[in-house]
mmCIF file of C-alpha atoms and ligand atoms in Angstrom:
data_model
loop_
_atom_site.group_PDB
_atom_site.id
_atom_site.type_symbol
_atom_site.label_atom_id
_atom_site.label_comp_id
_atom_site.label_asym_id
_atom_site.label_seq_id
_atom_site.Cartn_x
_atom_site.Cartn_y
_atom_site.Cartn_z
ATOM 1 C CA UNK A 1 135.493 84.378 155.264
ATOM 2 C CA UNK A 2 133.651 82.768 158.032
ATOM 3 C CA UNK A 3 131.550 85.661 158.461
ATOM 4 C CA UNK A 4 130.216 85.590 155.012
ATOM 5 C CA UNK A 5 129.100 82.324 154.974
ATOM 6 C CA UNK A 6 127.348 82.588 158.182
ATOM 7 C CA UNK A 7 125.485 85.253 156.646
ATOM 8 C CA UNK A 8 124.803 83.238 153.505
ATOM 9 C CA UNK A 9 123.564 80.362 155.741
ATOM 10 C CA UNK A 10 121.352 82.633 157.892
ATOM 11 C CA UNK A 11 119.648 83.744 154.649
ATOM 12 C CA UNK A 12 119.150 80.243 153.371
ATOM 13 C CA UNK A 13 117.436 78.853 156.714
ATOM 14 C CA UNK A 14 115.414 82.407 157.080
ATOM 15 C CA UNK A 15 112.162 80.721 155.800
ATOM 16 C CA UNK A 16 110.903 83.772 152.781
ATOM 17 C CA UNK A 17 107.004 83.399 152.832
ATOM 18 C CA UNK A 18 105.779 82.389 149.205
ATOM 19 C CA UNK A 19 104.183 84.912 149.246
ATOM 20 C CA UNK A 20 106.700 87.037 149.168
ATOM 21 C CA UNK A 21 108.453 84.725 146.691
ATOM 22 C CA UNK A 22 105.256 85.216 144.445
ATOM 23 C CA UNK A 23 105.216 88.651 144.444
ATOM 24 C CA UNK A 24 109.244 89.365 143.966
ATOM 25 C CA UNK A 25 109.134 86.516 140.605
ATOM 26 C CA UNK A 26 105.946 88.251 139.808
ATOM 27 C CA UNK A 27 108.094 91.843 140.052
ATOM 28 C CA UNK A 28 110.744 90.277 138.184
ATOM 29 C CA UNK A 29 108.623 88.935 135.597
ATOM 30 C CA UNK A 30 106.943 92.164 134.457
ATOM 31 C CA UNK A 31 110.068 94.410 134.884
ATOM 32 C CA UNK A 32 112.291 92.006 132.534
ATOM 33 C CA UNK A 33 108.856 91.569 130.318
ATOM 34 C CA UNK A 34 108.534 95.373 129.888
ATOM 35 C CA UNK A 35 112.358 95.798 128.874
ATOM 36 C CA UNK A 36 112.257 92.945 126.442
ATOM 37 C CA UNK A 37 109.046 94.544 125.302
ATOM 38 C CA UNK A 38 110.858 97.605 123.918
ATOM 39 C CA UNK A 39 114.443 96.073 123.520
ATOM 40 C CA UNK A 40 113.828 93.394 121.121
ATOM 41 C CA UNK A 41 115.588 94.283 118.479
ATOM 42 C CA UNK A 42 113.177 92.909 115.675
ATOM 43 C CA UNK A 43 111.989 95.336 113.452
ATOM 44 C CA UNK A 44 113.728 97.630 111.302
ATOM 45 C CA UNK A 45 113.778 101.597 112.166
ATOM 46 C CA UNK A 46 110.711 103.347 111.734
ATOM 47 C CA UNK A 47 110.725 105.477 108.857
ATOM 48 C CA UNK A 48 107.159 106.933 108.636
ATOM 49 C CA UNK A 49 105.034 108.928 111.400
ATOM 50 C CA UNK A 50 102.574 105.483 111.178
ATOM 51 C CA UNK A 51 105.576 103.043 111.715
ATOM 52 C CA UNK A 52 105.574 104.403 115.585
ATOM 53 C CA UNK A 53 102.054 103.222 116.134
ATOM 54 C CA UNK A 54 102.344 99.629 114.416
ATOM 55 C CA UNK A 55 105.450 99.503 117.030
ATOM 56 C CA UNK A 56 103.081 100.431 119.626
ATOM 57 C CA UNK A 57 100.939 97.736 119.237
ATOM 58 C CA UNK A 58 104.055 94.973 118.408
ATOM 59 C CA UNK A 59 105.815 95.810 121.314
ATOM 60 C CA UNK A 60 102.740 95.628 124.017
ATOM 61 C CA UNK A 61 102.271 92.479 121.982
ATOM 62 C CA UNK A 62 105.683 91.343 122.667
ATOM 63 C CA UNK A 63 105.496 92.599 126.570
ATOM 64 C CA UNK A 64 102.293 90.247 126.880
ATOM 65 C CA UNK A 65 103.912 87.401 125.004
ATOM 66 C CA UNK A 66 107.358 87.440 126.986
ATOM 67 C CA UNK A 67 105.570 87.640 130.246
ATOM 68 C CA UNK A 68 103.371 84.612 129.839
ATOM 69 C CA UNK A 69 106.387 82.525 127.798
ATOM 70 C CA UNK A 70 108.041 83.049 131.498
ATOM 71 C CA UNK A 71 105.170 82.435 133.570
ATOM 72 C CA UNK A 72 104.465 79.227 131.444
ATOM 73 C CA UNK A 73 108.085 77.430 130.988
ATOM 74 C CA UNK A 74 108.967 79.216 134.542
ATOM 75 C CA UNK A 75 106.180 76.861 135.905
ATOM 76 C CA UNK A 76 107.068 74.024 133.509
ATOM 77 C CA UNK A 77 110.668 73.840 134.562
ATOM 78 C CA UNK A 78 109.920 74.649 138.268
ATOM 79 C CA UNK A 79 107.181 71.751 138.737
ATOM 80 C CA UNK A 80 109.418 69.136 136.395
ATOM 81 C CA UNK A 81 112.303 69.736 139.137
ATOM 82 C CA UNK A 82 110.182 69.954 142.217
ATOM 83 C CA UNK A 83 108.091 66.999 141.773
ATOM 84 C CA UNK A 84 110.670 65.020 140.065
ATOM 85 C CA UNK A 85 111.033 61.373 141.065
ATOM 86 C CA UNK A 86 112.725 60.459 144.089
ATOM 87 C CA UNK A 87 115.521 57.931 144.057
ATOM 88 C CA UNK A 88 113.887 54.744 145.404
ATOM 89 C CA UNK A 89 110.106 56.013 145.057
ATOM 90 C CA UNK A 90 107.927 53.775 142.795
ATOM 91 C CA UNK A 91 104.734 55.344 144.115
ATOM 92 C CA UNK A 92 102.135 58.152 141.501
ATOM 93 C CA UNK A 93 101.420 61.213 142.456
ATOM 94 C CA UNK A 94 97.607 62.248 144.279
ATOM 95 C CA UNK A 95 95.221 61.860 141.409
ATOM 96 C CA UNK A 96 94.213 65.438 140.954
ATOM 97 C CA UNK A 97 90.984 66.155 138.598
ATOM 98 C CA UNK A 98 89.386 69.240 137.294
ATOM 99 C CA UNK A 99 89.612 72.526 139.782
ATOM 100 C CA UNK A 100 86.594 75.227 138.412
ATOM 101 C CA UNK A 101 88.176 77.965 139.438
ATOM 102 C CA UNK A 102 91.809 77.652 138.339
ATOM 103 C CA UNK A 103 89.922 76.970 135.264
ATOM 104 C CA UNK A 104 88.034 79.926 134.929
ATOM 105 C CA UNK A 105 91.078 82.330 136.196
ATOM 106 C CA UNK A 106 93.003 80.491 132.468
ATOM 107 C CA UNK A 107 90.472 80.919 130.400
ATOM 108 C CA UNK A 108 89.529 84.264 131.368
ATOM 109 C CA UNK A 109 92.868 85.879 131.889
ATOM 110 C CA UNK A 110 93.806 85.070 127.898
ATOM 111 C CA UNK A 111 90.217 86.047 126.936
ATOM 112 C CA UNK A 112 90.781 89.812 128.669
ATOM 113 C CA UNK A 113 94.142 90.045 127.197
ATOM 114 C CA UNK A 114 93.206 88.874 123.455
ATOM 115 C CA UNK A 115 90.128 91.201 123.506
ATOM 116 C CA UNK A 116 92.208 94.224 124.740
ATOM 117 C CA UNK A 117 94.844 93.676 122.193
ATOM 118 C CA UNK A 118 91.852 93.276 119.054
ATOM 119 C CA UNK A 119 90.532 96.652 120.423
ATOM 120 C CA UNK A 120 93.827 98.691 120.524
ATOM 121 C CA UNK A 121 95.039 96.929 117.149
ATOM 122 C CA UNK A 122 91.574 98.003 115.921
ATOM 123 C CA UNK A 123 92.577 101.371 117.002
ATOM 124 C CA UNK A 124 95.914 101.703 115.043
ATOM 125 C CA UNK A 125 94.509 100.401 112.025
ATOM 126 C CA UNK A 126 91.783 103.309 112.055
ATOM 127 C CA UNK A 127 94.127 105.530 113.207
ATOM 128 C CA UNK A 128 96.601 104.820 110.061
ATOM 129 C CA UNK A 129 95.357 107.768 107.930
ATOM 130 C CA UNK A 130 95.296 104.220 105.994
ATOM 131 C CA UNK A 131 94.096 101.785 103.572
ATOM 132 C CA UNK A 132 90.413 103.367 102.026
ATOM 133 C CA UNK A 133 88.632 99.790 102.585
ATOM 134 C CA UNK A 134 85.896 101.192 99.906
ATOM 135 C CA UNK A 135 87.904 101.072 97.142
ATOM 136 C CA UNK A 136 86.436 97.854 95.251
ATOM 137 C CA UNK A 137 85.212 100.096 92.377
ATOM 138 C CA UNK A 138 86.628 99.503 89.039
ATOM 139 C CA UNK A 139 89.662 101.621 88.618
ATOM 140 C CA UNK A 140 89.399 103.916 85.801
ATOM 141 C CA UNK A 141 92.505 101.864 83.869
ATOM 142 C CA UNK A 142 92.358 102.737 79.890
ATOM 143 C CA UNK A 143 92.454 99.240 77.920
ATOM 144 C CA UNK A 144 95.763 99.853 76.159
ATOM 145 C CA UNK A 145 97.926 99.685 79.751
ATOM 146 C CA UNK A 146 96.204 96.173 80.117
ATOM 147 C CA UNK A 147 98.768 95.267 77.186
ATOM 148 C CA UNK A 148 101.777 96.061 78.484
ATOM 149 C CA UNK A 149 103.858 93.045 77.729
ATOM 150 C CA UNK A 150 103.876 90.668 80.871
ATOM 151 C CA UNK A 151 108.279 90.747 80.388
ATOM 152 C CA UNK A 152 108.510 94.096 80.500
ATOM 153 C CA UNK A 153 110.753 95.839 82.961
ATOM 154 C CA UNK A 154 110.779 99.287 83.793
ATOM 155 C CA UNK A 155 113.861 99.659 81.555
ATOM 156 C CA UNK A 156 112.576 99.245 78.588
ATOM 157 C CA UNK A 157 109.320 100.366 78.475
ATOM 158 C CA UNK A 158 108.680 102.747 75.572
ATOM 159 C CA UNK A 159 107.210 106.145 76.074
ATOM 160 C CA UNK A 160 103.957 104.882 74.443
ATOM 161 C CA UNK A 161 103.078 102.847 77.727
ATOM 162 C CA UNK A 162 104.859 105.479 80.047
ATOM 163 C CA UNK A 163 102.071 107.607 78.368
ATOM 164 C CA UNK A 164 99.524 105.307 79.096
ATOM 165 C CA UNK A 165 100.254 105.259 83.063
ATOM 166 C CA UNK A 166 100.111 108.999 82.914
ATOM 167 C CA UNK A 167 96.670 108.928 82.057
ATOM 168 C CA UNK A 168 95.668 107.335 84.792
ATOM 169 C CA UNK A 169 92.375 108.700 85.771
ATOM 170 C CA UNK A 170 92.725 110.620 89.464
ATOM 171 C CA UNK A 171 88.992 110.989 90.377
ATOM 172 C CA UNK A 172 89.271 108.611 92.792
ATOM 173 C CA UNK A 173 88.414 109.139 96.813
ATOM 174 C CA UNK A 174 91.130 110.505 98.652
ATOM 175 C CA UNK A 175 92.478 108.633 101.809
ATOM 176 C CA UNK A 176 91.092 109.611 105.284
ATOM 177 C CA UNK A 177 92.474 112.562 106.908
ATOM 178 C CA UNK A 178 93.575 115.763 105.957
ATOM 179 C CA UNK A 179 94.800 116.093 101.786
ATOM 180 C CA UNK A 180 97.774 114.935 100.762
ATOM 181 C CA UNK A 181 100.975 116.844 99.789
ATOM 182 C CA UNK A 182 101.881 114.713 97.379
ATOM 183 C CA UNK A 183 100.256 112.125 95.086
ATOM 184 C CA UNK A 184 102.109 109.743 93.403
ATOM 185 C CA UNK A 185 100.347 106.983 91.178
ATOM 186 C CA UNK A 186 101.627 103.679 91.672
ATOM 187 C CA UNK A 187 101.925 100.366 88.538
ATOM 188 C CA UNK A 188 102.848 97.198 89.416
ATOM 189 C CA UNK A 189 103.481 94.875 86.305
ATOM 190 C CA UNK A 190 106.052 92.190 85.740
ATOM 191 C CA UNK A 191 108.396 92.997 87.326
ATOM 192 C CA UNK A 192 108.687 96.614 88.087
ATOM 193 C CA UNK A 193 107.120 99.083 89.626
ATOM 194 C CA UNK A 194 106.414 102.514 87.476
ATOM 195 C CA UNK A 195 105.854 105.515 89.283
ATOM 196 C CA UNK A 196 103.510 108.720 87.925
ATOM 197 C CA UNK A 197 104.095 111.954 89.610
ATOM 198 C CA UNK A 198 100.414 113.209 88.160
ATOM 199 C CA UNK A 199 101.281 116.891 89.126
ATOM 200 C CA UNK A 200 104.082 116.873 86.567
ATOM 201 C CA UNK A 201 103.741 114.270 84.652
ATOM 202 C CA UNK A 202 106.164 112.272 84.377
ATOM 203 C CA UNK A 203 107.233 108.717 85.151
ATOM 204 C CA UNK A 204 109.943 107.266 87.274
ATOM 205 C CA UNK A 205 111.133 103.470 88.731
ATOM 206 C CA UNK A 206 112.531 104.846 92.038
ATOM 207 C CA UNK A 207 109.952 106.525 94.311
ATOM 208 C CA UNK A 208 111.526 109.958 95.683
ATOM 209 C CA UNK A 209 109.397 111.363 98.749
ATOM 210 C CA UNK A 210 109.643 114.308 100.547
ATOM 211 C CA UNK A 211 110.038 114.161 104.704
ATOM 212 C CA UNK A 212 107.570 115.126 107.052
ATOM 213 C CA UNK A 213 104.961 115.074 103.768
ATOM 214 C CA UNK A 214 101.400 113.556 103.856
ATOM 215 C CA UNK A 215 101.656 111.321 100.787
ATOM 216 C CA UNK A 216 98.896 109.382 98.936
ATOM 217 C CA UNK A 217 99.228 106.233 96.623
ATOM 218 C CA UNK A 218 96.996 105.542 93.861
ATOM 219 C CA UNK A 219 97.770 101.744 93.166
ATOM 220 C CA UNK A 220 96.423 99.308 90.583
ATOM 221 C CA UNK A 221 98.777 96.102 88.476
ATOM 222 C CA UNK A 222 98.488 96.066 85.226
ATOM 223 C CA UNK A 223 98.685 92.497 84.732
ATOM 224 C CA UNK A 224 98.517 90.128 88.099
ATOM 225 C CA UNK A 225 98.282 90.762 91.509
ATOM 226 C CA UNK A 226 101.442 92.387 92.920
ATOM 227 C CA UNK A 227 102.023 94.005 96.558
ATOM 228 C CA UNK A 228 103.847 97.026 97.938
ATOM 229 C CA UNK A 229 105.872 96.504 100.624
ATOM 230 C CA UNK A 230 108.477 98.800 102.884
ATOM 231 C CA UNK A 231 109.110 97.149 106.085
ATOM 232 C CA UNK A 232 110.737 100.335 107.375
ATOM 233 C CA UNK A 233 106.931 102.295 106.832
ATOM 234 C CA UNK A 234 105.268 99.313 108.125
ATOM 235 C CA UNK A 235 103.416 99.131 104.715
ATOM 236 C CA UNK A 236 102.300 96.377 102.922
ATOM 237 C CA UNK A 237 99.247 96.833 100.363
ATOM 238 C CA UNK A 238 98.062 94.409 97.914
ATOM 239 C CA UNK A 239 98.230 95.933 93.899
ATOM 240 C CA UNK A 240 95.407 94.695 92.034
ATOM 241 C CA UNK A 241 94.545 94.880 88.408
ATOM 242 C CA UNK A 242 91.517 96.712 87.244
ATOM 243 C CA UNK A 243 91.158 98.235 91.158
ATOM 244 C CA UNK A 244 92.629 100.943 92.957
ATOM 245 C CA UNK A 245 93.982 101.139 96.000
ATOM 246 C CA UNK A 246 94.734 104.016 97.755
ATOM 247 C CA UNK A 247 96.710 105.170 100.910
ATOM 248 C CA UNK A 248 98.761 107.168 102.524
ATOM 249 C CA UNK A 249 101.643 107.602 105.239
ATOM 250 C CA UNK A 250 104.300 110.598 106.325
ATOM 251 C CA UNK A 251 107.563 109.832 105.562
ATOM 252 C CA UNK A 252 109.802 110.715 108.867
ATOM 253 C CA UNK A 253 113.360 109.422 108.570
ATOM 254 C CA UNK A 254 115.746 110.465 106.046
ATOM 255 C CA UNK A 255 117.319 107.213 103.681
ATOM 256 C CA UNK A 256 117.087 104.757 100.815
ATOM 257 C CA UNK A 257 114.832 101.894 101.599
ATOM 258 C CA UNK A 258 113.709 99.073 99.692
ATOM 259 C CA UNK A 259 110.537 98.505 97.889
ATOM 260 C CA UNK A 260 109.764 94.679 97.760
ATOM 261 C CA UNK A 261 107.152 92.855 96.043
ATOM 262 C CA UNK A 262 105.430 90.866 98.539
ATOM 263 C CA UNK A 263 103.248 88.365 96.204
ATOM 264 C CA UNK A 264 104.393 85.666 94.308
ATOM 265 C CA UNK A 265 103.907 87.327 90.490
ATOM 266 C CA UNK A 266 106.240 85.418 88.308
ATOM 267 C CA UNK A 267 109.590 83.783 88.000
ATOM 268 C CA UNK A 268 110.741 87.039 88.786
ATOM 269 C CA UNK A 269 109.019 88.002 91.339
ATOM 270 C CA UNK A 270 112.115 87.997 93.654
ATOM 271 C CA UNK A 271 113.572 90.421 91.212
ATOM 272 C CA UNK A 272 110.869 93.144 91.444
ATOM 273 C CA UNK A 273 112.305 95.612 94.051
ATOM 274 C CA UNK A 274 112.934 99.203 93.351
ATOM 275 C CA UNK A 275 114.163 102.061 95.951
ATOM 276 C CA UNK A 276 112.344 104.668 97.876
ATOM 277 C CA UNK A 277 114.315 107.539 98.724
ATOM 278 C CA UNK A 278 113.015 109.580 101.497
ATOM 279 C CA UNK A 279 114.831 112.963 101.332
ATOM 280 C CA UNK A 280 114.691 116.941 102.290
ATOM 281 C CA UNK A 281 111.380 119.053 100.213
ATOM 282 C CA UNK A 282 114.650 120.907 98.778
ATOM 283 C CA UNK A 283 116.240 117.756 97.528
ATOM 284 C CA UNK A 284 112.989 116.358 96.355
ATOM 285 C CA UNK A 285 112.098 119.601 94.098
ATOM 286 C CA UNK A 286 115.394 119.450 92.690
ATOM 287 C CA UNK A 287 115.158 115.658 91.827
ATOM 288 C CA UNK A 288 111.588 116.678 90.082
ATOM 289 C CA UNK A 289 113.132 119.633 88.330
ATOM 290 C CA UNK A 290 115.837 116.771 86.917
ATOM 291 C CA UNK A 291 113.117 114.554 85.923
ATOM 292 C CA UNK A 292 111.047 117.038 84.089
ATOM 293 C CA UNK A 293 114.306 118.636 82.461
ATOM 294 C CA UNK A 294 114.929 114.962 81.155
ATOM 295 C CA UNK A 295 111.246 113.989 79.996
ATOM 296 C CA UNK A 296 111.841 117.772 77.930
ATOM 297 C CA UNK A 297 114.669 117.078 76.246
ATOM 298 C CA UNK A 298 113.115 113.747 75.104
ATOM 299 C CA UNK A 299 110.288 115.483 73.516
ATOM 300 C CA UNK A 300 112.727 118.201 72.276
ATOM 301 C CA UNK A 301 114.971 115.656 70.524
ATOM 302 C CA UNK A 302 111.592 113.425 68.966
ATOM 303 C CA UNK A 303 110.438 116.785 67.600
ATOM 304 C CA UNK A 304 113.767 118.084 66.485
ATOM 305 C CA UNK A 305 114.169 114.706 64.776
ATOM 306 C CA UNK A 306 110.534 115.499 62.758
ATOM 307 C CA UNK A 307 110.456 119.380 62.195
ATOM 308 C CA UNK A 308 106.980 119.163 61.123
ATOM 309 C CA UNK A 309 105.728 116.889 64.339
ATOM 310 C CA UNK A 310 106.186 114.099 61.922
ATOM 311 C CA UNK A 311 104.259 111.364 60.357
ATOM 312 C CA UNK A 312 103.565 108.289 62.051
ATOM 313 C CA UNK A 313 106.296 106.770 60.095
ATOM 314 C CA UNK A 314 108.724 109.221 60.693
ATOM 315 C CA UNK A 315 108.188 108.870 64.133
ATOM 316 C CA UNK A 316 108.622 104.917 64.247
ATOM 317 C CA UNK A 317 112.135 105.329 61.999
ATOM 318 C CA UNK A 318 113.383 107.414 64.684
ATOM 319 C CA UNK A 319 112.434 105.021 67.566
ATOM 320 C CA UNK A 320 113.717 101.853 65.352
ATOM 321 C CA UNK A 321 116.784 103.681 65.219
ATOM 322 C CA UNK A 322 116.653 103.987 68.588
ATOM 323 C CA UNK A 323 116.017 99.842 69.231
ATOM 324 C CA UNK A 324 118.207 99.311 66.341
ATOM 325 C CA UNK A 325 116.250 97.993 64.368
ATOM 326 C CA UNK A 326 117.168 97.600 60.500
ATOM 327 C CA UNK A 327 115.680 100.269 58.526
ATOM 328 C CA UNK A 328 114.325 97.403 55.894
ATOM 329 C CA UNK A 329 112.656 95.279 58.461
ATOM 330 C CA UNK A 330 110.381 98.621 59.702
ATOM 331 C CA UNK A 331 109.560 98.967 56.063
ATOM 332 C CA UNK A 332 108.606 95.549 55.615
ATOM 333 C CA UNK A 333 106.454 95.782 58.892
ATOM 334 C CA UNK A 334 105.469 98.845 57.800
ATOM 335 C CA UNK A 335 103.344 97.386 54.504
HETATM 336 CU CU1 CU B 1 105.289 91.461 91.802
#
């Protein structure tokens, strides 16, 4: 017992150079800076090949950050304590005034730092086989999907409009990098989002993608300005009306995640979330198979329903009957 605190005492009156003290905080610093830097916790997982470099970039961002927070309040706290007023003291400190070089080493520190971090943030945004910045041409949008009621929801939308998505036009630019496995054409309206698989055809409210598969997203609104957003891709892309937008991303991480609007569109806005599903190539060909099957039998029972592809008005009786609505109303309308 009296051993140990000799040795204690020893090491308090052994007088540590400062700079020696310097160098071990400064050691400490950048070693508890770098783990914070990757251990934060923030951010959700990373679900597409793309997420990994946006993480890049946030967590040297967050390295930088934690180091100087720690450097600045370490100071802060240190000096507050240190120079602190002595019990009886009425005196003020030495005036101190302006000191060009500690000035130059602050201002020039921050400027290296915030230039290195626009250049390699630069870098992952080009890198992103990403957002085609040249897409402020008119997308080719037919008039009739401008009228899609405002209060529709992807529930209820008739196959007349689902139609009308389909014919999107495609000849638009591709995003940068190699082709795309799979395109998928993307409406945002009040408040849903309607998805075209233009290969096949047909029309979905849940995006299903394929892992490990480039995919490319044709996006335009129909009606105001909407924006797709999966925090677990790292994606967030504004939908326009009359533009396109496209861009693409590899999904890498098997899962439901969910698609959020992220602009104020409505009352509903809050309500206008869908779900991607991210699964095996064998699981999404299956799912497509299902949808196509379904989108069949539609047309099979419309055409069954008028043998001889039907008149106009045969084909509104059977989707009144469908809505429920009263046989003598549709006639009235009808006239
Ligand atoms: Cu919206």
């Amino acid at each position: 017992m009296i051993q140990r605190s000799r040795v204690i005492q020893v090491f308090i009156t052994v007088k540590i150079p400062s700079s020696i003290w310097t160098l071990l905080i400064g050691i400490v610093l950048t070693l508890v800076s770098l783990w914070y830097g990757q251990n934060h916790g923030l951010l959700p997982i990373a679900a597409s090949e793309e997420a990994t470099k946006v993480d890049g970039l946030f967590n040297t961002m967050m390295t930088v950050s934690t180091g100087i927070f720690l450097l600045v309040e370490g100071i802060l706290i240190y000096c507050a304590w240190k120079y602190r007023r002595k019990a009886g003291d009425n005196t003020d400190g030495p005036p101190v005034e302006g000191n060009i070089p500690l000035e130059i080493l602050w201002t020039g520190i921050p400027a290296i730092i915030v230039l290195g971090i626009s250049v390699y943030s630069f870098d992952v945004y080009n890198s992103l086989s990403g957002v085609d910045t040249h897409s402020a041409h008119q997308a080719p949008i037919t008039q009739e999907s401008q009228s899609i009621p405002g209060s529709a929801i992807a529930a209820t939308l008739s196959d007349s409009s689902q139609g009308e998505v389909a014919h999107m036009d495609l000849s638009v630019p591709a995003a940068k990098g190699p082709p795309a496995d799979v395109v998928v054409n993307v409406m945002g309206l009040q408040y849903a989002w309607i998805f075209t698989y233009p290969e096949t055809g047909f029309n979905t409210g849940e995006l299903h993608l394929p892992i490990g598969k480039k995919v490319q997203i044709n996006m335009t609104a129909s009606d105001v300005i909407h924006a797709f957003w999966v925090p677990e891709f790292r994606l967030k892309q504004d939908a326009i009306p009359g533009r396109e937008s496209v861009f693409s991303f590899t999904p890498k991480e098997p899962g439901n995640y969910a698609l959020i609007c992220a602009e104020l569109c409505g009352p509903y806005h809050g309500a206008m979330r869908t779900q991607v599903v991210v699964e095996t190539p064998e699981a999404f060909e299956k799912w497509q198979q299902e949808q196509l099957l379904a989108s069949k039998e539609e047309l099979n029972q419309a055409l069954a329903m008028n043998p001889k592809h039907g008149s106009p008005t045969q084909l509104l009786t059977h989707h009144a009957q469908e809505m429920g609505i009263d046989q003598e109303v549709l006639h009235q309308i009808h006239q």
